[in-house]
CSV table of C-alpha atoms and ligand atoms in Angstrom, one decimal:
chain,number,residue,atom,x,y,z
X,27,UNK,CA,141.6,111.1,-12.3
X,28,UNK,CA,138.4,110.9,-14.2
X,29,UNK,CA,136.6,108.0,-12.5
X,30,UNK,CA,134.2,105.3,-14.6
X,31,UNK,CA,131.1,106.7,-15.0
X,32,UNK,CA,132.0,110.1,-15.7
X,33,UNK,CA,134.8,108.7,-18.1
X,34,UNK,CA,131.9,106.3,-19.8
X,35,UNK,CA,129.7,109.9,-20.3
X,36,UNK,CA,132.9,111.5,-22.2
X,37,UNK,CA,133.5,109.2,-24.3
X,38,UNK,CA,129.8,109.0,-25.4
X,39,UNK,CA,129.5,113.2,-25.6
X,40,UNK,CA,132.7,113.5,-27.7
X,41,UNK,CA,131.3,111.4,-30.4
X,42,UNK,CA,129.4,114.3,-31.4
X,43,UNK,CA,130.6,117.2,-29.1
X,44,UNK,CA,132.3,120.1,-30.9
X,45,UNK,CA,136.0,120.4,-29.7
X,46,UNK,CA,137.3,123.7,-28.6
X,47,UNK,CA,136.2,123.4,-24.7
X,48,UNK,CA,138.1,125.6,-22.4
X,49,UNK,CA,141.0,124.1,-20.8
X,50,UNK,CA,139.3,123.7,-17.6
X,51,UNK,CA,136.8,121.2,-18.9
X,52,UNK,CA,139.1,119.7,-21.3
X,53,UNK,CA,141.8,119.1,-18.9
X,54,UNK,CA,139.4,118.8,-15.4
X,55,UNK,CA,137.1,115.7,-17.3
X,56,UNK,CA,134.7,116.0,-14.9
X,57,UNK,CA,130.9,115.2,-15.2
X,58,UNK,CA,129.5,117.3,-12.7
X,59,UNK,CA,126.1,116.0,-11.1
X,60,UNK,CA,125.4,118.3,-8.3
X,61,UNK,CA,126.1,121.6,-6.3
X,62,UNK,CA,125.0,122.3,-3.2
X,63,UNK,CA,126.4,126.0,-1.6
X,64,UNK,CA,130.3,125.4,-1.9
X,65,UNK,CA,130.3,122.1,-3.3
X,66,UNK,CA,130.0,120.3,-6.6
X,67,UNK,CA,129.5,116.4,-6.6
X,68,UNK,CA,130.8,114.6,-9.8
X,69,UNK,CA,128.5,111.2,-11.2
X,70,UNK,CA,130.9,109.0,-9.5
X,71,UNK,CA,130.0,110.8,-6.0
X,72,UNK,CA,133.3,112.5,-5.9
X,73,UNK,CA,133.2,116.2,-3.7
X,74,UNK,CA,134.7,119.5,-4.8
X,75,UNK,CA,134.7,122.7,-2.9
X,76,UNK,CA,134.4,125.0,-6.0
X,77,UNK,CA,136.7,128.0,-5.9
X,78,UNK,CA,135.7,128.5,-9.5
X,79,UNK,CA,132.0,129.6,-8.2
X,80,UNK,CA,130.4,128.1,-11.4
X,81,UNK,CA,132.6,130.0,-13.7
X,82,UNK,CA,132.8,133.3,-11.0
X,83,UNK,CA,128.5,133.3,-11.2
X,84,UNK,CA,127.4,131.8,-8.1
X,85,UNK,CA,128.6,134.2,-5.7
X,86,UNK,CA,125.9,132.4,-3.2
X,87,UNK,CA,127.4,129.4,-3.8
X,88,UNK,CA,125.3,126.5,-5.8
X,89,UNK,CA,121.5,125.7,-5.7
X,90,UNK,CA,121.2,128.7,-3.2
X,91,UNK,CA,117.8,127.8,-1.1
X,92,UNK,CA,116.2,131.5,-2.0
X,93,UNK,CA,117.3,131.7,-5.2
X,94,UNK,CA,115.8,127.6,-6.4
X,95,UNK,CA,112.6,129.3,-4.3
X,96,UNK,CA,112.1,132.4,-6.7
X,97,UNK,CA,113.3,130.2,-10.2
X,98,UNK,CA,111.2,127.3,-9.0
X,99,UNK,CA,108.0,129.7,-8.6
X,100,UNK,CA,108.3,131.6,-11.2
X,101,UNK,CA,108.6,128.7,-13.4
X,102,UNK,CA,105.3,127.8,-12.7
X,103,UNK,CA,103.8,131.1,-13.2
X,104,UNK,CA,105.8,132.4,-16.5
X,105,UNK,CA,109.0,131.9,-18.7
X,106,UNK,CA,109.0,134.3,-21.4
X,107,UNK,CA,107.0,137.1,-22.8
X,108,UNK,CA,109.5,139.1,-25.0
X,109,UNK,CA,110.6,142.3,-22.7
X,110,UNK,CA,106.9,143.0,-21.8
X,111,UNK,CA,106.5,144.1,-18.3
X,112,UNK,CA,106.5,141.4,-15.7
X,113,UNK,CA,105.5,142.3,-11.7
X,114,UNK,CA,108.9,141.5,-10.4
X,115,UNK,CA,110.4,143.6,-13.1
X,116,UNK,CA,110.5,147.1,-11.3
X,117,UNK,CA,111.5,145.4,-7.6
X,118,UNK,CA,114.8,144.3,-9.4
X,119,UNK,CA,115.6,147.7,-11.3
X,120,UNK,CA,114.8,149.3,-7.3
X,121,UNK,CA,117.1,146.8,-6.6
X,122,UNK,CA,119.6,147.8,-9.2
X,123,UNK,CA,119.5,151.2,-8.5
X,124,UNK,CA,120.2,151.0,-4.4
X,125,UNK,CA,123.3,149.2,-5.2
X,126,UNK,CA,124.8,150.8,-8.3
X,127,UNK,CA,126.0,154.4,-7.7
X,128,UNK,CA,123.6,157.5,-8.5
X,129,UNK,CA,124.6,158.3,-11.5
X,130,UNK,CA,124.2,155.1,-13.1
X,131,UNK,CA,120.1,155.0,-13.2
X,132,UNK,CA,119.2,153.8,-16.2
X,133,UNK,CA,119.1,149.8,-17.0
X,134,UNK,CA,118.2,147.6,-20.1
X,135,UNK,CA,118.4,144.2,-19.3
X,136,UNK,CA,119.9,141.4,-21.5
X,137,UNK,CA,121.1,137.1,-21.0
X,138,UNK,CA,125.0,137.3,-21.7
X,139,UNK,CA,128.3,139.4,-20.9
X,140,UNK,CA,128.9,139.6,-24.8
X,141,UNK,CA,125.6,140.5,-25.6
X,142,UNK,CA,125.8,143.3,-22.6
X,143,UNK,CA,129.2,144.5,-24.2
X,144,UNK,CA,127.7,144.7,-27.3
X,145,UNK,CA,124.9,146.8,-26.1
X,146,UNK,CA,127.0,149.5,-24.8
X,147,UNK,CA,128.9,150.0,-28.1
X,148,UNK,CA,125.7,150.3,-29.9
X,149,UNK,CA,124.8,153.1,-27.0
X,150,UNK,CA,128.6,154.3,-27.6
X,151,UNK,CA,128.3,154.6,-31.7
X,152,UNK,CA,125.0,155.7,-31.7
X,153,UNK,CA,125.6,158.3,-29.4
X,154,UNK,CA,129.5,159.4,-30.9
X,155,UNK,CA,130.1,162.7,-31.9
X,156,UNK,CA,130.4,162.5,-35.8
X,157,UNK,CA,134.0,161.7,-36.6
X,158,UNK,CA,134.6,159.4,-33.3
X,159,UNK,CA,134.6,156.1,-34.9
X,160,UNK,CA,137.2,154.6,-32.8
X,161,UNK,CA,136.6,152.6,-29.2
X,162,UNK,CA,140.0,152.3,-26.9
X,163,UNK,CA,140.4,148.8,-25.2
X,164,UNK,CA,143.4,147.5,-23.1
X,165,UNK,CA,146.0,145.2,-23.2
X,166,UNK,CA,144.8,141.8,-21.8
X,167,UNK,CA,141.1,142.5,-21.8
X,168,UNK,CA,138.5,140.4,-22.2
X,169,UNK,CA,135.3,141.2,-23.2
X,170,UNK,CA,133.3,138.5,-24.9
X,171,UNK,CA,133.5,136.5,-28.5
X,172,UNK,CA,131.0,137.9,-30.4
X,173,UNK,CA,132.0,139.8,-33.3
X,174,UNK,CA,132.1,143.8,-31.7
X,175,UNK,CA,133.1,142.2,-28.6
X,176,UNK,CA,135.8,140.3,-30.0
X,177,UNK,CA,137.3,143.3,-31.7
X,178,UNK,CA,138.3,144.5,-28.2
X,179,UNK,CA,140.2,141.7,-26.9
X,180,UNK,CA,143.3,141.7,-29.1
X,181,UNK,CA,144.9,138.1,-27.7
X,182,UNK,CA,144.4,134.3,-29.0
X,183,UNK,CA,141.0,133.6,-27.4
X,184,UNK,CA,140.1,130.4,-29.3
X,185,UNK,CA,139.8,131.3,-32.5
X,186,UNK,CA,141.5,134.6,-34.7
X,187,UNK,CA,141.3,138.0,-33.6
X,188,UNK,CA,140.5,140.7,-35.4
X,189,UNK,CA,140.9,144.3,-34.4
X,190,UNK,CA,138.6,146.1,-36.4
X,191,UNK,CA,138.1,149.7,-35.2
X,192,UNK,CA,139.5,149.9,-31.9
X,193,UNK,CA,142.9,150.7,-30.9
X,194,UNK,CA,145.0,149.3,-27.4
X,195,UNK,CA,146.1,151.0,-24.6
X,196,UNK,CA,148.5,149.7,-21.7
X,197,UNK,CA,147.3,147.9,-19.0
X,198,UNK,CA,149.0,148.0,-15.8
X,199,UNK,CA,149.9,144.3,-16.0
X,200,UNK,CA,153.6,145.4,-13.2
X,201,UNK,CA,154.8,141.7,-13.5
X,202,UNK,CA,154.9,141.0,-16.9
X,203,UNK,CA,155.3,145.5,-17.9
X,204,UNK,CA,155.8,145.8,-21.3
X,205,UNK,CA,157.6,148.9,-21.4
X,206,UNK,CA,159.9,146.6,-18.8
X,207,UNK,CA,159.7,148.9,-16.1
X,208,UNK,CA,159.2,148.7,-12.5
X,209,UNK,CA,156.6,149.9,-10.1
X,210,UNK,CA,156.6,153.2,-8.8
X,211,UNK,CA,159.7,154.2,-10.2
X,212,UNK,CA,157.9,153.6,-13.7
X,213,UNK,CA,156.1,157.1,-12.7
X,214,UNK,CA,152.9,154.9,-14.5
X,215,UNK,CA,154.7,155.5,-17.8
X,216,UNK,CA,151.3,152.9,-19.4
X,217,UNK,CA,148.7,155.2,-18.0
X,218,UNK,CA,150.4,158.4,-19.0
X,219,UNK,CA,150.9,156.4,-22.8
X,220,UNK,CA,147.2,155.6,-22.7
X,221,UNK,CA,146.7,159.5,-21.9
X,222,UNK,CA,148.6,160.5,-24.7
X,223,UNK,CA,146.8,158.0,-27.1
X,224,UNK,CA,143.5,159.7,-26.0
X,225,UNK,CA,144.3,162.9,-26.2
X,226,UNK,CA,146.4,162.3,-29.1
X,227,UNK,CA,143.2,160.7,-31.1
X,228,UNK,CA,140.2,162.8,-31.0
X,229,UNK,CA,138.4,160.1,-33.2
X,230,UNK,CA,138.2,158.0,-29.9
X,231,UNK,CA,134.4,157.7,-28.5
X,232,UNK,CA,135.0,155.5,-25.6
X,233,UNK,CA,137.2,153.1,-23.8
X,234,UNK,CA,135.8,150.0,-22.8
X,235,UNK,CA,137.9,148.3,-19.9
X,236,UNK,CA,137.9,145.8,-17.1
X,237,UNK,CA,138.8,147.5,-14.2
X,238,UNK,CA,140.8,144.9,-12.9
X,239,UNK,CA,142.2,142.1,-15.6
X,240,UNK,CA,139.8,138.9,-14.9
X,241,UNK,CA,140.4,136.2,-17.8
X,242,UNK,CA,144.3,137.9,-17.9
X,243,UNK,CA,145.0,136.6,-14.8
X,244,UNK,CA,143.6,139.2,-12.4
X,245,UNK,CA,145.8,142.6,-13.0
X,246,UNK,CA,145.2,144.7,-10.0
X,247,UNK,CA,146.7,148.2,-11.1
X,248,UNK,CA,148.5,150.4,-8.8
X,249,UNK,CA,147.8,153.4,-7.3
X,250,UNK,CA,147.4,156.5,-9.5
X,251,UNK,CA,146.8,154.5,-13.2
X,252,UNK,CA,143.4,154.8,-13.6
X,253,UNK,CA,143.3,158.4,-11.7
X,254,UNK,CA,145.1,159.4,-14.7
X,255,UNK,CA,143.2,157.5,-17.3
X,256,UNK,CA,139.6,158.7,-16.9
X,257,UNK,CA,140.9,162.0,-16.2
X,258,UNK,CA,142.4,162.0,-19.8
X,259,UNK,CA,139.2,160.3,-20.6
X,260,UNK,CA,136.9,163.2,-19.2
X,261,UNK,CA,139.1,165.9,-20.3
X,262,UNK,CA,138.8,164.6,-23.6
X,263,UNK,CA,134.9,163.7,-24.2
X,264,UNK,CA,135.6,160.0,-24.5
X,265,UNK,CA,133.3,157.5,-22.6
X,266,UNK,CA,134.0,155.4,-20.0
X,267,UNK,CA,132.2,151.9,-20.4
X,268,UNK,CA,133.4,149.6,-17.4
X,269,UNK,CA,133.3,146.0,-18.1
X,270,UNK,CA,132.2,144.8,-14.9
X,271,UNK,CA,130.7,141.4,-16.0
X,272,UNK,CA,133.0,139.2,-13.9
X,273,UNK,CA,134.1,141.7,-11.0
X,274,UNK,CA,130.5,143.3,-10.9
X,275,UNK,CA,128.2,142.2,-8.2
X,276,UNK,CA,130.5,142.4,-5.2
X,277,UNK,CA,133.1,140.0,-5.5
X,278,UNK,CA,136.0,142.5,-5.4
X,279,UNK,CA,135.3,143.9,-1.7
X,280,UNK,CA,132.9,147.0,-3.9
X,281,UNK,CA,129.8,146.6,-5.5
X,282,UNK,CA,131.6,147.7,-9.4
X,283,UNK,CA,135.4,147.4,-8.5
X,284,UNK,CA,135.5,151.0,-10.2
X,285,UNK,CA,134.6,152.5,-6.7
X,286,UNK,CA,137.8,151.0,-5.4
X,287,UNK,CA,140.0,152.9,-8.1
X,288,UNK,CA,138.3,156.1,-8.4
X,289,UNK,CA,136.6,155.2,-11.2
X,290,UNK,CA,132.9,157.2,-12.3
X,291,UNK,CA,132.1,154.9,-15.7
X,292,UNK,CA,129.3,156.6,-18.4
X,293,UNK,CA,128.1,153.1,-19.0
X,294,UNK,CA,128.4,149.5,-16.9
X,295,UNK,CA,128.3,146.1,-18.0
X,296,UNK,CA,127.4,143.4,-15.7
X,297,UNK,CA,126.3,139.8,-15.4
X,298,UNK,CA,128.4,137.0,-14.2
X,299,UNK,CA,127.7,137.3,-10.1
X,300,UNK,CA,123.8,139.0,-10.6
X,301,UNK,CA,121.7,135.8,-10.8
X,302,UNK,CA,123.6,133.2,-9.5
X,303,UNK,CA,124.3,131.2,-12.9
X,304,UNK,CA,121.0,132.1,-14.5
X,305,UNK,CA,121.6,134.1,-17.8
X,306,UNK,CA,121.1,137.0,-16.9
X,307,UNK,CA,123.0,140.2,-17.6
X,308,UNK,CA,122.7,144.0,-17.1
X,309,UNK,CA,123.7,147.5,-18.9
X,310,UNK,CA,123.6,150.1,-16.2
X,311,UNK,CA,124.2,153.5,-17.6
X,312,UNK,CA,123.7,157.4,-17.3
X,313,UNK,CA,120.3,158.2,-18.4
X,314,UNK,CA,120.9,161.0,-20.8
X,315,UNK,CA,123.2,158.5,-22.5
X,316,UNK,CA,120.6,155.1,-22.6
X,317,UNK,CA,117.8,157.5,-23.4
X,318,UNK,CA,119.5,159.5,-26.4
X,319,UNK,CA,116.7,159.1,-29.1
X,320,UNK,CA,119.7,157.4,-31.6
X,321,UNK,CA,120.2,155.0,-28.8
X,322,UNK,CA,117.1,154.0,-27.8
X,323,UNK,CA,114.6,153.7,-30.9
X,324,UNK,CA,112.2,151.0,-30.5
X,325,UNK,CA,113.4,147.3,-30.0
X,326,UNK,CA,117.1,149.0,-29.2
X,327,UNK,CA,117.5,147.2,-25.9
X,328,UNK,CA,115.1,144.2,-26.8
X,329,UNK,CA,116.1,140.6,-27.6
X,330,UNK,CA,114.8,137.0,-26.8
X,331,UNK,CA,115.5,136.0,-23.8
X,332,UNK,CA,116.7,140.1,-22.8
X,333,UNK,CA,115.1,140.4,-19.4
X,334,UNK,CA,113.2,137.1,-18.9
X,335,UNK,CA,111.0,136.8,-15.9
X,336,UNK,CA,113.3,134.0,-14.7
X,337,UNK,CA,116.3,135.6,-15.3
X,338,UNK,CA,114.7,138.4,-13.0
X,339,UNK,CA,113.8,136.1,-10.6
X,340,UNK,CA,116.9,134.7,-9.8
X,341,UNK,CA,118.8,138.2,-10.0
X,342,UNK,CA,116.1,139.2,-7.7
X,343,UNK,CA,116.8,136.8,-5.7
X,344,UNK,CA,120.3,136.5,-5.6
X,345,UNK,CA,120.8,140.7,-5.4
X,346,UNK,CA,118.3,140.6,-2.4
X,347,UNK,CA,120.6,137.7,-0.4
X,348,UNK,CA,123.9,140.0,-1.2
X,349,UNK,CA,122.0,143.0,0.2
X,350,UNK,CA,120.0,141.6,3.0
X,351,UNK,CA,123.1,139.7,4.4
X,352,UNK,CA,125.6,142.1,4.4
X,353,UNK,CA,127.6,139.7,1.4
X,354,UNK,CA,129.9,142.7,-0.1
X,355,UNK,CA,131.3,143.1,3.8
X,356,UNK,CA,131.7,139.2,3.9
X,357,UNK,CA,133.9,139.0,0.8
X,358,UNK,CA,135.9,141.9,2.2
X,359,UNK,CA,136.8,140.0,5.5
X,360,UNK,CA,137.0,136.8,3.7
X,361,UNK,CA,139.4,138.3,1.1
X,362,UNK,CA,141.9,139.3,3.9
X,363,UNK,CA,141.8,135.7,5.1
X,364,UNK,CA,142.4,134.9,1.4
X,365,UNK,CA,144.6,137.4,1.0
X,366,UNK,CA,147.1,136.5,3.9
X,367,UNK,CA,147.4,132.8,3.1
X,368,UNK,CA,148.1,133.0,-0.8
X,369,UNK,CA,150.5,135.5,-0.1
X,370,UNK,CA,152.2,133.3,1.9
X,371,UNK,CA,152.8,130.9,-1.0
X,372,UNK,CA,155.1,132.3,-3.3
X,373,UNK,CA,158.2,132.2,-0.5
X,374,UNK,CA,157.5,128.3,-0.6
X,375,UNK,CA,157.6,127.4,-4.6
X,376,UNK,CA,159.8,129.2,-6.7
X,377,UNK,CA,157.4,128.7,-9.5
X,378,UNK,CA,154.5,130.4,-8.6
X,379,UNK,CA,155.9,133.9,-9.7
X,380,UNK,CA,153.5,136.1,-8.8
X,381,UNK,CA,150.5,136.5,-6.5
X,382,UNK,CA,147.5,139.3,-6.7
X,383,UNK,CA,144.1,139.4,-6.5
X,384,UNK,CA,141.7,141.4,-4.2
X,385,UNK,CA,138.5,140.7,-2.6
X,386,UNK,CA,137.6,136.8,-3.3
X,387,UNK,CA,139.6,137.3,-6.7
X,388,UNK,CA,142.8,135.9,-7.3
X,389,UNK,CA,144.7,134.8,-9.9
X,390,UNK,CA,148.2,132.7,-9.4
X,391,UNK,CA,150.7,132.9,-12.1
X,392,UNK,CA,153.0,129.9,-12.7
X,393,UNK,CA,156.8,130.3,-14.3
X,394,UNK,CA,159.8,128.1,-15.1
X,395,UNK,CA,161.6,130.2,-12.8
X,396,UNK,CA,161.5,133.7,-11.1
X,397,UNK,CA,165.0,135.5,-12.7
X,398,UNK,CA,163.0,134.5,-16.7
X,399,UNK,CA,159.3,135.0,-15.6
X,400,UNK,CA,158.8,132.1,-18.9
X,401,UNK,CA,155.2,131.3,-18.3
X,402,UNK,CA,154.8,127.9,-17.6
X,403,UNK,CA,151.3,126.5,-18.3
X,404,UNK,CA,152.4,122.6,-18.0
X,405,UNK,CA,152.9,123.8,-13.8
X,406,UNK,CA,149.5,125.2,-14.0
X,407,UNK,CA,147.7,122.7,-15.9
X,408,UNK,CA,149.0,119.8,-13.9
X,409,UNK,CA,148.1,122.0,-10.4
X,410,UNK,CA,144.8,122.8,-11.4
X,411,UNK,CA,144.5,118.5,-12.0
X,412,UNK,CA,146.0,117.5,-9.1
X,413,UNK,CA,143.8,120.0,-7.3
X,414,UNK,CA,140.7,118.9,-8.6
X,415,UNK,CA,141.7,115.2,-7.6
X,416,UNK,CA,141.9,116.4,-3.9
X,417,UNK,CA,139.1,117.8,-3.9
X,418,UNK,CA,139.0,121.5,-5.3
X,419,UNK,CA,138.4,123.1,-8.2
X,420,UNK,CA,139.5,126.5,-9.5
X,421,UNK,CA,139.6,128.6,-12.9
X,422,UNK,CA,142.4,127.6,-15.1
X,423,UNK,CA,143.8,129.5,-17.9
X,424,UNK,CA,147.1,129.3,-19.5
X,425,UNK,CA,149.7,129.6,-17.7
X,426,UNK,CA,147.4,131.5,-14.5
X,427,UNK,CA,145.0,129.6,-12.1
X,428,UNK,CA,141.9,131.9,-10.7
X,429,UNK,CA,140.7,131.4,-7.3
X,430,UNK,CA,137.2,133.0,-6.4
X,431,UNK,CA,135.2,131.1,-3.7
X,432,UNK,CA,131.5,131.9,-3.3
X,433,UNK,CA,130.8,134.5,-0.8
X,434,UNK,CA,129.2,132.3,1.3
X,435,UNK,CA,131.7,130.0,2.1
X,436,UNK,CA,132.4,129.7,5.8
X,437,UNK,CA,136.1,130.6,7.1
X,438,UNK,CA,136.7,126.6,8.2
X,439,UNK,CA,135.9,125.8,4.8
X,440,UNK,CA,137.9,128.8,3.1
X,441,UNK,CA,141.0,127.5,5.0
X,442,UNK,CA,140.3,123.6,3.8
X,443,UNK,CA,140.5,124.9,0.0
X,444,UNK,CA,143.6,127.0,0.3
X,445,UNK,CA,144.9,124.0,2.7
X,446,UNK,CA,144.1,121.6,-0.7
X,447,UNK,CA,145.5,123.9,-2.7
X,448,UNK,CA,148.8,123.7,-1.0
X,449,UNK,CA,148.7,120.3,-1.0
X,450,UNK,CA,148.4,120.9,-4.7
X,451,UNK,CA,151.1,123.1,-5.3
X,452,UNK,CA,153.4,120.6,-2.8
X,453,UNK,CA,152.9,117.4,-5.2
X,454,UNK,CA,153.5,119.1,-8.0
X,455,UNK,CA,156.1,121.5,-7.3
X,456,UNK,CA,158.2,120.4,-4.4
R,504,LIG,C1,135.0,140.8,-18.4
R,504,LIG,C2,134.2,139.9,-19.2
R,504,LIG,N1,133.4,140.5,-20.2
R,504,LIG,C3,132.6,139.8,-21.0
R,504,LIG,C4,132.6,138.4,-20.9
R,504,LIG,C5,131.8,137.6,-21.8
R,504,LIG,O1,130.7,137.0,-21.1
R,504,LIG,P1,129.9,135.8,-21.8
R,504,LIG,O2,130.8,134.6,-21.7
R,504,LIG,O3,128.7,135.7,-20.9
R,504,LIG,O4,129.5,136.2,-23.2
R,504,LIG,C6,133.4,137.8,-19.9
R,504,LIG,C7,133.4,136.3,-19.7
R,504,LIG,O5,134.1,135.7,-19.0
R,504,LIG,C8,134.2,138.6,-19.0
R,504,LIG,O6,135.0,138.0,-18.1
């Protein structure tokens, strides 16, 4: 329950606050005041353990001591000089380049995952074949709200949809399959579809994908699906641009989750868990692609606030902790611990329907009942309250909650917020 002073504060903001928050702040009504590593503190002193991570960003948790260091003294020295050269500059594109694979050399550097997305269809149309005027996307993706970006993601975001040139391929979303199959005996019928669409259309320049599903609710897809995508995709001269920006950075056991499937993209986009909530985001690509002359005329990868020297200073910052302390390994042995306790869960309440996540990833999906799979987003919605009145806070979305804990968070303290979270699911489902 939203407690006096925080409820005093919403009243006063919605007076002239524009409506169309995402659930999670809508619903949640919190008026958070601090965060310190895995906790946020609320302006009535209230304690969360954020399994949210910010919004997935702060993968060292809040307020990280290193990363208030490098903001705090860089503030003093500089804020924003266009994309001019700035001393820390080439330490984070080093940086970049020891923990992206070889291939991917080449980065321009920008403040937002739509901005980032955007970027890499400019590099995608200026660099098409004449006659390939059409960029594949996927079921259930999500790749921003501005306008190119929005023509991707083909699902009730906030506002219309339009689809504008691209065309949609199947994910491999196995619980909800809409070809109503099953997994394996399926034979990946989506993936070979999205084959045949690319091989089918030779007007296709690229497809832009998450690897796994994030604002969908976390689609993991089986073995063999994306083996036989980007081979259709290579045999057929189309791009591969990986939307990394919320799964980039570590937080699915990898680096880019596209090492885990098999996955060699053309061109990268990446922001969320780089710079620890600063905006800050990345387009890591091949370098005969980023440097094509149609791509990169002058001011091509320049904007405002594209590269800002504190923007680099706390990816900088925030890169150099995931490296230096081993991070990527930690989510991996965390995510087993993760992993074993959520799976537990479904055998308990009939309406959590499905389970899946990887890494510190996971996303919970909430049903009327298992034989109808009817989504039920009243379950989730009055979970993800009754969770963030014990005490932790996840990602809510529909009818899906999201669980991704910093990876910093100590195993006691792992085990308190899934231990909370069952409390959760007991009140409210039992
Ligand atoms: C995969 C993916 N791409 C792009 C975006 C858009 O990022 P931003 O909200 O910074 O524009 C998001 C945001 O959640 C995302 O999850």
């Amino acid at each position: 329950m939203t407690a006096r002073q925080q409820r005093e504060r919403l009243e006063r903001e919605a007076r002239h606050l524009a409506p169309g928050a995402s659930e999670e702040a809508a619903v949640g009504r919190r008026v958070f005041a601090e965060g310190r590593g895995p906790v946020l503190t609320d302006l009535d002193g209230n304690q969360y353990l954020d399994f949210a991570a910010g919004t997935l960003t702060q993968s060292l948790g809040h307020g990280h001591p290193e990363v208030v260091a490098a903001l705090t003294e860089q503030a003093r020295r500089l804020w924003n000089v266009h994309d001019s050269a700035t001393p820390d500059r080439a330490a984070l594109l080093e940086l970049l380049a020891g923990l992206l694979p070889e291939r991917l050399d080449t980065y321009a550097l920008f403040s937002t995952g739509a901005e980032v997305v955007e970027a890499a269809l400019r590099v995608v149309q200026a660099t098409a074949a004449p006659g390939r005027n059409r960029i594949g996307a996927l079921r259930g993706g999500f790749h921003g709200k501005t306008t190119g970006a929005r023509m991707l993601v083909h699902w009730d975001v906030g506002h219309q949809s339009f689809a504008g040139n691209s065309i949609l391929g199947y994910s491999a979303y196995c619980y909800r399959c809409p070809l109503e199959l099953t997994y394996p005996s399926c034979g990946l019928r989506c993936a070979s579809l999205v084959r045949k669409h690319i091989a089918d259309k030779p007007n296709v320049s690229a497809l832009v994908f998450e690897p796994v599903l994030g604002a969908a609710g976390v689609v993991v897809p089986p073995p063999g699906y994306w083996e036989q995508i980007t081979e259709a995709c290579r045999s057929n001269g189309v791009l591969l641009v990986a939307d990394e920006v919320l799964t980039g950075g570590g937080r699915t056991g990898t680096f880019l989750a596209s090492e885990q499937f098999g996955v060699e993209p053309d061109l990268v986009a990446l922001s969320k868990g780089l710079a620890s909530g600063f905006p800050f985001a990345v387009l890591a690509g091949r370098a005969d692609l980023m440097h094509h002359p149609a791509a990169s005329g002058a001011g091509a990868y320049a904007s405002t606030y594209a590269g800002n020297p504190l923007g680099i200073a706390a990816a900088r910052a925030t890169l150099e902790v995931i490296e230096r302390d081993r991070l990527i390994e930690r989510v991996r042995v965390l995510g087993e611990l993760l992993h074993e306790r959520l799976h537990a869960l479904p055998a308990r309440f009939e309406n959590l329907g499905d389970v899946r996540g990887l890494g510190l990833l996971y996303g919970l999906e909430f049903v009327t009942d298992r034989a109808s799979r009817t989504p039920a987003p009243h379950l989730a919605r009055a979970v993800y309250s009754t969770a963030l009145d014990l005490g932790l806070r996840v990602a809510l979305g529909g009818h899906i909650l999201r669980l991704a804990p910093p990876f910093t968070i100590d195993e006691p303290l792992l085990d308190e917020g899934v231990g909370l979270l069952e409390q959760a699911l007991e009140r409210v489902l039992s």
